[in-house]
Amino acid sequence: MSGLSCSATAIAHPNIALVKYWGKADIAENLPAVGSLSITLGGLATTTTVAFDPELREDVLLLDGREDTAAVRRVSGCLERLRRRLGTSLHARVESANDFPTAAGLASSASGFAALVVAAHAALGGNLPREELADLARRCSGSAARSLFGGFVELALTPEGPHPTTTRQILPPEAWPLEVVVAVTATGPKETGSTEGMLLTERTSPCYRSWVRQSPADLAAAREAVASRDFEALAEVSEASCLAMHGLMLSARPGLIYWNGTTVECLHRIRQLRREGIPVFFTVDAGPQVKAICLPEATARVEEALGTVPGVVRLLSSGLGEGARVAG
Ligand code: 2P0
């Protein structure tokens, strides 16, 4: 760090949790109350360049080409952890762009913070193991740790380990090439952010403790379904985890309703497809978009069915992909 600016670019993909994370055990440390299991989407990407520069007095963020003076605080907090860990005080210019609409409800914070951590770490010439980078990304945004890895990924709570969470790939993407069709049902920003929603739920829902108690069994069932490539079993546990999370959200006071009417219509359409023997199941995050997960041979049929649900604004389709990596 001898007065020269140093930069690196990283690419990361969004991920979708099949066994959901909702709730925090420790707010200051952003420690999740439950583990989670996800798939990383290869067809959508965030590209982030981080340039550390001795001339800068503070961090600067450009998101999709525009300076973002609100989001820079969270980015700065994340960079600060890396700076402390790697022993530097240099500030950075961060340029980040998504090749998918942010309003698509695809957790751009997951791919965003994963790309940020990987690019900043490379720019500083760091040599930290990936598990440590994942735990660092988790402190910035819980779901970001999962985008450090490709394919099927589990974030586990490991209070006895070297880090309080351990994230790892449980199956590479090519081992079970599932497809995801996202039905975008609304394009506005969501009303209640995930962090705020989690804290409200935890504080006010009478169902919160049973949600936390159920999670290890769901994780075990999903892990087993992935290991044996059992689509039906994965469908069952994923839909159950999704619906339980939304039931939990609804039971907060005031209840959090992330769905719209089209969301519900899409869920019925997907259940109908499965009754007809089409291998597809749904999941929904903290927003109104519906993600249909299917076997590749069913993709066209799923797109056709969801594309004709009144209120669906657009469809985005993606296969599974790799974890965050330095570009070039
Ligand atoms: C998930 N979500 O497992 C769940 C399901 C949303 C619904 O992880 O507060 O934006 O920054 O740790 O990373 C949203 O998570 O939350 C999320 P923070 P983040 O994908």
PDB file of N, CA, C and O in Angstrom, residues 21 24 26-32 73-82 84-85 109-110 113-114 116-117 131-146 148 155 158-159 161-167 195:
ATOM      1  N   TYR A  21     -33.783 -17.796   5.591  1.00  0.00           N
ATOM      2  CA  TYR A  21     -33.212 -17.030   6.717  1.00  0.00           C
ATOM      3  C   TYR A  21     -34.188 -15.910   7.043  1.00  0.00           C
ATOM      4  O   TYR A  21     -34.526 -15.106   6.176  1.00  0.00           O
ATOM      5  N   LYS A  24     -32.677 -12.528  13.459  1.00  0.00           N
ATOM      6  CA  LYS A  24     -31.274 -12.330  13.838  1.00  0.00           C
ATOM      7  C   LYS A  24     -31.054 -12.716  15.297  1.00  0.00           C
ATOM      8  O   LYS A  24     -31.830 -12.321  16.171  1.00  0.00           O
ATOM      9  N   ASP A  26     -28.158 -11.877  16.756  1.00  0.00           N
ATOM     10  CA  ASP A  26     -27.383 -10.751  17.283  1.00  0.00           C
ATOM     11  C   ASP A  26     -27.394  -9.652  16.231  1.00  0.00           C
ATOM     12  O   ASP A  26     -26.840  -9.834  15.135  1.00  0.00           O
ATOM     13  N   ILE A  27     -28.027  -8.545  16.565  1.00  0.00           N
ATOM     14  CA  ILE A  27     -28.199  -7.483  15.572  1.00  0.00           C
ATOM     15  C   ILE A  27     -26.870  -6.796  15.263  1.00  0.00           C
ATOM     16  O   ILE A  27     -26.533  -6.572  14.101  1.00  0.00           O
ATOM     17  N   ALA A  28     -26.087  -6.487  16.298  1.00  0.00           N
ATOM     18  CA  ALA A  28     -24.819  -5.775  16.077  1.00  0.00           C
ATOM     19  C   ALA A  28     -23.888  -6.590  15.179  1.00  0.00           C
ATOM     20  O   ALA A  28     -23.201  -6.037  14.317  1.00  0.00           O
ATOM     21  N   GLU A  29     -23.881  -7.890  15.352  1.00  0.00           N
ATOM     22  CA  GLU A  29     -22.999  -8.759  14.562  1.00  0.00           C
ATOM     23  C   GLU A  29     -23.669  -9.267  13.293  1.00  0.00           C
ATOM     24  O   GLU A  29     -23.082 -10.039  12.540  1.00  0.00           O
ATOM     25  N   ASN A  30     -24.924  -8.886  13.085  1.00  0.00           N
ATOM     26  CA  ASN A  30     -25.752  -9.404  11.985  1.00  0.00           C
ATOM     27  C   ASN A  30     -25.694 -10.934  11.911  1.00  0.00           C
ATOM     28  O   ASN A  30     -25.518 -11.524  10.842  1.00  0.00           O
ATOM     29  N   LEU A  31     -25.838 -11.553  13.073  1.00  0.00           N
ATOM     30  CA  LEU A  31     -25.779 -13.020  13.151  1.00  0.00           C
ATOM     31  C   LEU A  31     -27.186 -13.597  12.968  1.00  0.00           C
ATOM     32  O   LEU A  31     -28.099 -13.272  13.729  1.00  0.00           O
ATOM     33  N   PRO A  32     -27.391 -14.436  11.941  1.00  0.00           N
ATOM     34  CA  PRO A  32     -28.728 -14.994  11.705  1.00  0.00           C
ATOM     35  C   PRO A  32     -29.177 -15.889  12.871  1.00  0.00           C
ATOM     36  O   PRO A  32     -28.346 -16.528  13.520  1.00  0.00           O
ATOM     37  N   ARG A  73     -22.966   4.259   2.937  1.00  0.00           N
ATOM     38  CA  ARG A  73     -22.679   4.040   4.375  1.00  0.00           C
ATOM     39  C   ARG A  73     -22.532   2.556   4.688  1.00  0.00           C
ATOM     40  O   ARG A  73     -21.639   2.141   5.412  1.00  0.00           O
ATOM     41  N   ARG A  74     -23.442   1.777   4.110  1.00  0.00           N
ATOM     42  CA  ARG A  74     -23.388   0.334   4.363  1.00  0.00           C
ATOM     43  C   ARG A  74     -22.166  -0.292   3.673  1.00  0.00           C
ATOM     44  O   ARG A  74     -21.517  -1.182   4.218  1.00  0.00           O
ATOM     45  N   VAL A  75     -21.863   0.213   2.479  1.00  0.00           N
ATOM     46  CA  VAL A  75     -20.686  -0.266   1.736  1.00  0.00           C
ATOM     47  C   VAL A  75     -19.419   0.071   2.519  1.00  0.00           C
ATOM     48  O   VAL A  75     -18.504  -0.737   2.666  1.00  0.00           O
ATOM     49  N   SER A  76     -19.398   1.292   3.055  1.00  0.00           N
ATOM     50  CA  SER A  76     -18.249   1.750   3.834  1.00  0.00           C
ATOM     51  C   SER A  76     -18.054   0.895   5.083  1.00  0.00           C
ATOM     52  O   SER A  76     -16.926   0.557   5.445  1.00  0.00           O
ATOM     53  N   GLY A  77     -19.171   0.538   5.723  1.00  0.00           N
ATOM     54  CA  GLY A  77     -19.103  -0.318   6.911  1.00  0.00           C
ATOM     55  C   GLY A  77     -18.478  -1.663   6.564  1.00  0.00           C
ATOM     56  O   GLY A  77     -17.674  -2.221   7.319  1.00  0.00           O
ATOM     57  N   CYS A  78     -18.828  -2.166   5.403  1.00  0.00           N
ATOM     58  CA  CYS A  78     -18.307  -3.457   4.953  1.00  0.00           C
ATOM     59  C   CYS A  78     -16.814  -3.327   4.640  1.00  0.00           C
ATOM     60  O   CYS A  78     -16.000  -4.159   5.060  1.00  0.00           O
ATOM     61  N   LEU A  79     -16.433  -2.257   3.920  1.00  0.00           N
ATOM     62  CA  LEU A  79     -15.011  -2.045   3.594  1.00  0.00           C
ATOM     63  C   LEU A  79     -14.197  -1.873   4.872  1.00  0.00           C
ATOM     64  O   LEU A  79     -13.050  -2.314   4.960  1.00  0.00           O
ATOM     65  N   GLU A  80     -14.820  -1.219   5.876  1.00  0.00           N
ATOM     66  CA  GLU A  80     -14.098  -0.954   7.121  1.00  0.00           C
ATOM     67  C   GLU A  80     -13.673  -2.262   7.803  1.00  0.00           C
ATOM     68  O   GLU A  80     -12.584  -2.360   8.365  1.00  0.00           O
ATOM     69  N   ARG A  81     -14.527  -3.273   7.727  1.00  0.00           N
ATOM     70  CA  ARG A  81     -14.176  -4.581   8.320  1.00  0.00           C
ATOM     71  C   ARG A  81     -12.957  -5.177   7.623  1.00  0.00           C
ATOM     72  O   ARG A  81     -12.065  -5.723   8.258  1.00  0.00           O
ATOM     73  N   LEU A  82     -12.944  -5.057   6.293  1.00  0.00           N
ATOM     74  CA  LEU A  82     -11.801  -5.585   5.532  1.00  0.00           C
ATOM     75  C   LEU A  82     -10.536  -4.781   5.812  1.00  0.00           C
ATOM     76  O   LEU A  82      -9.443  -5.336   5.942  1.00  0.00           O
ATOM     77  N   ARG A  84      -9.776  -3.174   8.507  1.00  0.00           N
ATOM     78  CA  ARG A  84      -9.250  -3.528   9.839  1.00  0.00           C
ATOM     79  C   ARG A  84      -8.547  -4.881   9.783  1.00  0.00           C
ATOM     80  O   ARG A  84      -7.483  -5.067  10.342  1.00  0.00           O
ATOM     81  N   ARG A  85      -9.179  -5.824   9.076  1.00  0.00           N
ATOM     82  CA  ARG A  85      -8.639  -7.182   9.021  1.00  0.00           C
ATOM     83  C   ARG A  85      -7.307  -7.227   8.280  1.00  0.00           C
ATOM     84  O   ARG A  85      -6.412  -7.988   8.622  1.00  0.00           O
ATOM     85  N   SER A 109     -28.665  -7.184  -2.879  1.00  0.00           N
ATOM     86  CA  SER A 109     -27.684  -6.970  -1.808  1.00  0.00           C
ATOM     87  C   SER A 109     -26.804  -8.211  -1.644  1.00  0.00           C
ATOM     88  O   SER A 109     -25.652  -8.099  -1.261  1.00  0.00           O
ATOM     89  N   ALA A 110     -27.326  -9.384  -1.947  1.00  0.00           N
ATOM     90  CA  ALA A 110     -26.519 -10.610  -1.820  1.00  0.00           C
ATOM     91  C   ALA A 110     -25.377 -10.592  -2.833  1.00  0.00           C
ATOM     92  O   ALA A 110     -24.204 -10.711  -2.469  1.00  0.00           O
ATOM     93  N   PHE A 113     -22.950  -7.361  -2.156  1.00  0.00           N
ATOM     94  CA  PHE A 113     -21.947  -7.436  -1.084  1.00  0.00           C
ATOM     95  C   PHE A 113     -20.940  -8.571  -1.325  1.00  0.00           C
ATOM     96  O   PHE A 113     -19.786  -8.459  -0.935  1.00  0.00           O
ATOM     97  N   ALA A 114     -21.375  -9.636  -1.973  1.00  0.00           N
ATOM     98  CA  ALA A 114     -20.429 -10.719  -2.296  1.00  0.00           C
ATOM     99  C   ALA A 114     -19.366 -10.194  -3.268  1.00  0.00           C
ATOM    100  O   ALA A 114     -18.164 -10.414  -3.077  1.00  0.00           O
ATOM    101  N   LEU A 116     -18.534  -7.079  -3.732  1.00  0.00           N
ATOM    102  CA  LEU A 116     -17.758  -6.038  -3.042  1.00  0.00           C
ATOM    103  C   LEU A 116     -16.625  -6.652  -2.213  1.00  0.00           C
ATOM    104  O   LEU A 116     -15.470  -6.214  -2.291  1.00  0.00           O
ATOM    105  N   VAL A 117     -16.967  -7.655  -1.425  1.00  0.00           N
ATOM    106  CA  VAL A 117     -15.971  -8.275  -0.544  1.00  0.00           C
ATOM    107  C   VAL A 117     -14.862  -8.940  -1.365  1.00  0.00           C
ATOM    108  O   VAL A 117     -13.677  -8.768  -1.076  1.00  0.00           O
ATOM    109  N   GLU A 131     -13.876 -19.141   3.459  1.00  0.00           N
ATOM    110  CA  GLU A 131     -14.828 -19.233   4.582  1.00  0.00           C
ATOM    111  C   GLU A 131     -14.830 -17.936   5.383  1.00  0.00           C
ATOM    112  O   GLU A 131     -15.867 -17.494   5.873  1.00  0.00           O
ATOM    113  N   GLU A 132     -13.628 -17.351   5.534  1.00  0.00           N
ATOM    114  CA  GLU A 132     -13.567 -16.109   6.302  1.00  0.00           C
ATOM    115  C   GLU A 132     -14.197 -14.962   5.514  1.00  0.00           C
ATOM    116  O   GLU A 132     -14.901 -14.119   6.076  1.00  0.00           O
ATOM    117  N   LEU A 133     -13.971 -14.939   4.195  1.00  0.00           N
ATOM    118  CA  LEU A 133     -14.604 -13.905   3.365  1.00  0.00           C
ATOM    119  C   LEU A 133     -16.126 -14.030   3.429  1.00  0.00           C
ATOM    120  O   LEU A 133     -16.849 -13.036   3.464  1.00  0.00           O
ATOM    121  N   ALA A 134     -16.612 -15.282   3.449  1.00  0.00           N
ATOM    122  CA  ALA A 134     -18.062 -15.504   3.514  1.00  0.00           C
ATOM    123  C   ALA A 134     -18.612 -14.993   4.840  1.00  0.00           C
ATOM    124  O   ALA A 134     -19.664 -14.342   4.878  1.00  0.00           O
ATOM    125  N   ASP A 135     -17.905 -15.250   5.928  1.00  0.00           N
ATOM    126  CA  ASP A 135     -18.390 -14.785   7.222  1.00  0.00           C
ATOM    127  C   ASP A 135     -18.356 -13.257   7.286  1.00  0.00           C
ATOM    128  O   ASP A 135     -19.225 -12.624   7.877  1.00  0.00           O
ATOM    129  N   LEU A 136     -17.355 -12.666   6.609  1.00  0.00           N
ATOM    130  CA  LEU A 136     -17.278 -11.212   6.539  1.00  0.00           C
ATOM    131  C   LEU A 136     -18.446 -10.646   5.726  1.00  0.00           C
ATOM    132  O   LEU A 136     -19.084  -9.667   6.115  1.00  0.00           O
ATOM    133  N   ALA A 137     -18.741 -11.286   4.593  1.00  0.00           N
ATOM    134  CA  ALA A 137     -19.872 -10.845   3.765  1.00  0.00           C
ATOM    135  C   ALA A 137     -21.179 -10.978   4.536  1.00  0.00           C
ATOM    136  O   ALA A 137     -22.062 -10.111   4.452  1.00  0.00           O
ATOM    137  N   ARG A 138     -21.301 -12.044   5.338  1.00  0.00           N
ATOM    138  CA  ARG A 138     -22.503 -12.273   6.149  1.00  0.00           C
ATOM    139  C   ARG A 138     -22.733 -11.117   7.132  1.00  0.00           C
ATOM    140  O   ARG A 138     -23.867 -10.715   7.391  1.00  0.00           O
ATOM    141  N   ARG A 139     -21.648 -10.542   7.646  1.00  0.00           N
ATOM    142  CA  ARG A 139     -21.798  -9.422   8.571  1.00  0.00           C
ATOM    143  C   ARG A 139     -22.341  -8.187   7.851  1.00  0.00           C
ATOM    144  O   ARG A 139     -22.940  -7.311   8.460  1.00  0.00           O
ATOM    145  N   CYS A 140     -22.100  -8.094   6.537  1.00  0.00           N
ATOM    146  CA  CYS A 140     -22.588  -6.956   5.749  1.00  0.00           C
ATOM    147  C   CYS A 140     -24.031  -7.183   5.321  1.00  0.00           C
ATOM    148  O   CYS A 140     -24.853  -6.275   5.322  1.00  0.00           O
ATOM    149  N   SER A 141     -24.368  -8.399   4.939  1.00  0.00           N
ATOM    150  CA  SER A 141     -25.716  -8.768   4.515  1.00  0.00           C
ATOM    151  C   SER A 141     -25.804 -10.294   4.605  1.00  0.00           C
ATOM    152  O   SER A 141     -25.000 -10.994   3.982  1.00  0.00           O
ATOM    153  N   GLY A 142     -26.761 -10.762   5.402  1.00  0.00           N
ATOM    154  CA  GLY A 142     -26.807 -12.197   5.713  1.00  0.00           C
ATOM    155  C   GLY A 142     -26.785 -13.086   4.489  1.00  0.00           C
ATOM    156  O   GLY A 142     -26.061 -14.093   4.438  1.00  0.00           O
ATOM    157  N   SER A 143     -27.553 -12.707   3.468  1.00  0.00           N
ATOM    158  CA  SER A 143     -27.663 -13.560   2.291  1.00  0.00           C
ATOM    159  C   SER A 143     -26.414 -13.487   1.409  1.00  0.00           C
ATOM    160  O   SER A 143     -26.218 -14.338   0.537  1.00  0.00           O
ATOM    161  N   ALA A 144     -25.562 -12.473   1.607  1.00  0.00           N
ATOM    162  CA  ALA A 144     -24.383 -12.291   0.742  1.00  0.00           C
ATOM    163  C   ALA A 144     -23.376 -13.428   0.891  1.00  0.00           C
ATOM    164  O   ALA A 144     -22.700 -13.793  -0.075  1.00  0.00           O
ATOM    165  N   ALA A 145     -23.288 -13.996   2.099  1.00  0.00           N
ATOM    166  CA  ALA A 145     -22.322 -15.091   2.313  1.00  0.00           C
ATOM    167  C   ALA A 145     -22.596 -16.224   1.332  1.00  0.00           C
ATOM    168  O   ALA A 145     -21.670 -16.858   0.818  1.00  0.00           O
ATOM    169  N   ARG A 146     -23.877 -16.477   1.039  1.00  0.00           N
ATOM    170  CA  ARG A 146     -24.234 -17.606   0.177  1.00  0.00           C
ATOM    171  C   ARG A 146     -23.795 -17.373  -1.267  1.00  0.00           C
ATOM    172  O   ARG A 146     -23.540 -18.323  -1.998  1.00  0.00           O
ATOM    173  N   LEU A 148     -21.054 -16.224  -2.213  1.00  0.00           N
ATOM    174  CA  LEU A 148     -19.619 -16.491  -2.349  1.00  0.00           C
ATOM    175  C   LEU A 148     -19.387 -17.857  -2.990  1.00  0.00           C
ATOM    176  O   LEU A 148     -18.293 -18.176  -3.425  1.00  0.00           O
ATOM    177  N   LEU A 155     -25.601 -22.110   4.539  1.00  0.00           N
ATOM    178  CA  LEU A 155     -25.032 -21.267   5.591  1.00  0.00           C
ATOM    179  C   LEU A 155     -25.451 -21.897   6.913  1.00  0.00           C
ATOM    180  O   LEU A 155     -26.650 -21.990   7.203  1.00  0.00           O
ATOM    181  N   THR A 158     -22.444 -21.932  13.392  1.00  0.00           N
ATOM    182  CA  THR A 158     -21.352 -22.744  13.968  1.00  0.00           C
ATOM    183  C   THR A 158     -20.749 -22.009  15.169  1.00  0.00           C
ATOM    184  O   THR A 158     -19.603 -21.539  15.107  1.00  0.00           O
ATOM    185  N   PRO A 159     -21.542 -21.909  16.247  1.00  0.00           N
ATOM    186  CA  PRO A 159     -21.061 -21.128  17.398  1.00  0.00           C
ATOM    187  C   PRO A 159     -19.763 -21.667  18.005  1.00  0.00           C
ATOM    188  O   PRO A 159     -19.011 -20.914  18.606  1.00  0.00           O
ATOM    189  N   GLY A 161     -17.307 -22.967  16.206  1.00  0.00           N
ATOM    190  CA  GLY A 161     -16.232 -22.951  15.201  1.00  0.00           C
ATOM    191  C   GLY A 161     -15.419 -21.673  15.231  1.00  0.00           C
ATOM    192  O   GLY A 161     -15.664 -20.785  16.048  1.00  0.00           O
ATOM    193  N   PRO A 162     -14.457 -21.559  14.305  1.00  0.00           N
ATOM    194  CA  PRO A 162     -13.633 -20.348  14.257  1.00  0.00           C
ATOM    195  C   PRO A 162     -14.440 -19.098  13.881  1.00  0.00           C
ATOM    196  O   PRO A 162     -14.060 -17.982  14.241  1.00  0.00           O
ATOM    197  N   HIS A 163     -15.534 -19.294  13.140  1.00  0.00           N
ATOM    198  CA  HIS A 163     -16.437 -18.185  12.804  1.00  0.00           C
ATOM    199  C   HIS A 163     -17.847 -18.589  13.213  1.00  0.00           C
ATOM    200  O   HIS A 163     -18.181 -19.776  13.148  1.00  0.00           O
ATOM    201  N   PRO A 164     -18.689 -17.618  13.612  1.00  0.00           N
ATOM    202  CA  PRO A 164     -20.030 -17.985  14.086  1.00  0.00           C
ATOM    203  C   PRO A 164     -20.954 -18.566  13.014  1.00  0.00           C
ATOM    204  O   PRO A 164     -21.951 -19.203  13.326  1.00  0.00           O
ATOM    205  N   THR A 165     -20.614 -18.318  11.733  1.00  0.00           N
ATOM    206  CA  THR A 165     -21.341 -18.999  10.656  1.00  0.00           C
ATOM    207  C   THR A 165     -20.324 -19.637   9.719  1.00  0.00           C
ATOM    208  O   THR A 165     -19.213 -19.127   9.572  1.00  0.00           O
ATOM    209  N   THR A 166     -20.720 -20.750   9.116  1.00  0.00           N
ATOM    210  CA  THR A 166     -19.864 -21.392   8.113  1.00  0.00           C
ATOM    211  C   THR A 166     -20.714 -21.626   6.875  1.00  0.00           C
ATOM    212  O   THR A 166     -21.765 -22.262   6.950  1.00  0.00           O
ATOM    213  N   THR A 167     -20.253 -21.095   5.753  1.00  0.00           N
ATOM    214  CA  THR A 167     -20.994 -21.243   4.502  1.00  0.00           C
ATOM    215  C   THR A 167     -20.170 -22.100   3.563  1.00  0.00           C
ATOM    216  O   THR A 167     -18.954 -21.933   3.474  1.00  0.00           O
ATOM    217  N   THR A 195     -34.177  -6.253   6.887  1.00  0.00           N
ATOM    218  CA  THR A 195     -33.647  -6.097   8.251  1.00  0.00           C
ATOM    219  C   THR A 195     -34.755  -5.595   9.174  1.00  0.00           C
ATOM    220  O   THR A 195     -35.004  -6.170  10.253  1.00  0.00           O
TER     221      THR A 195
END
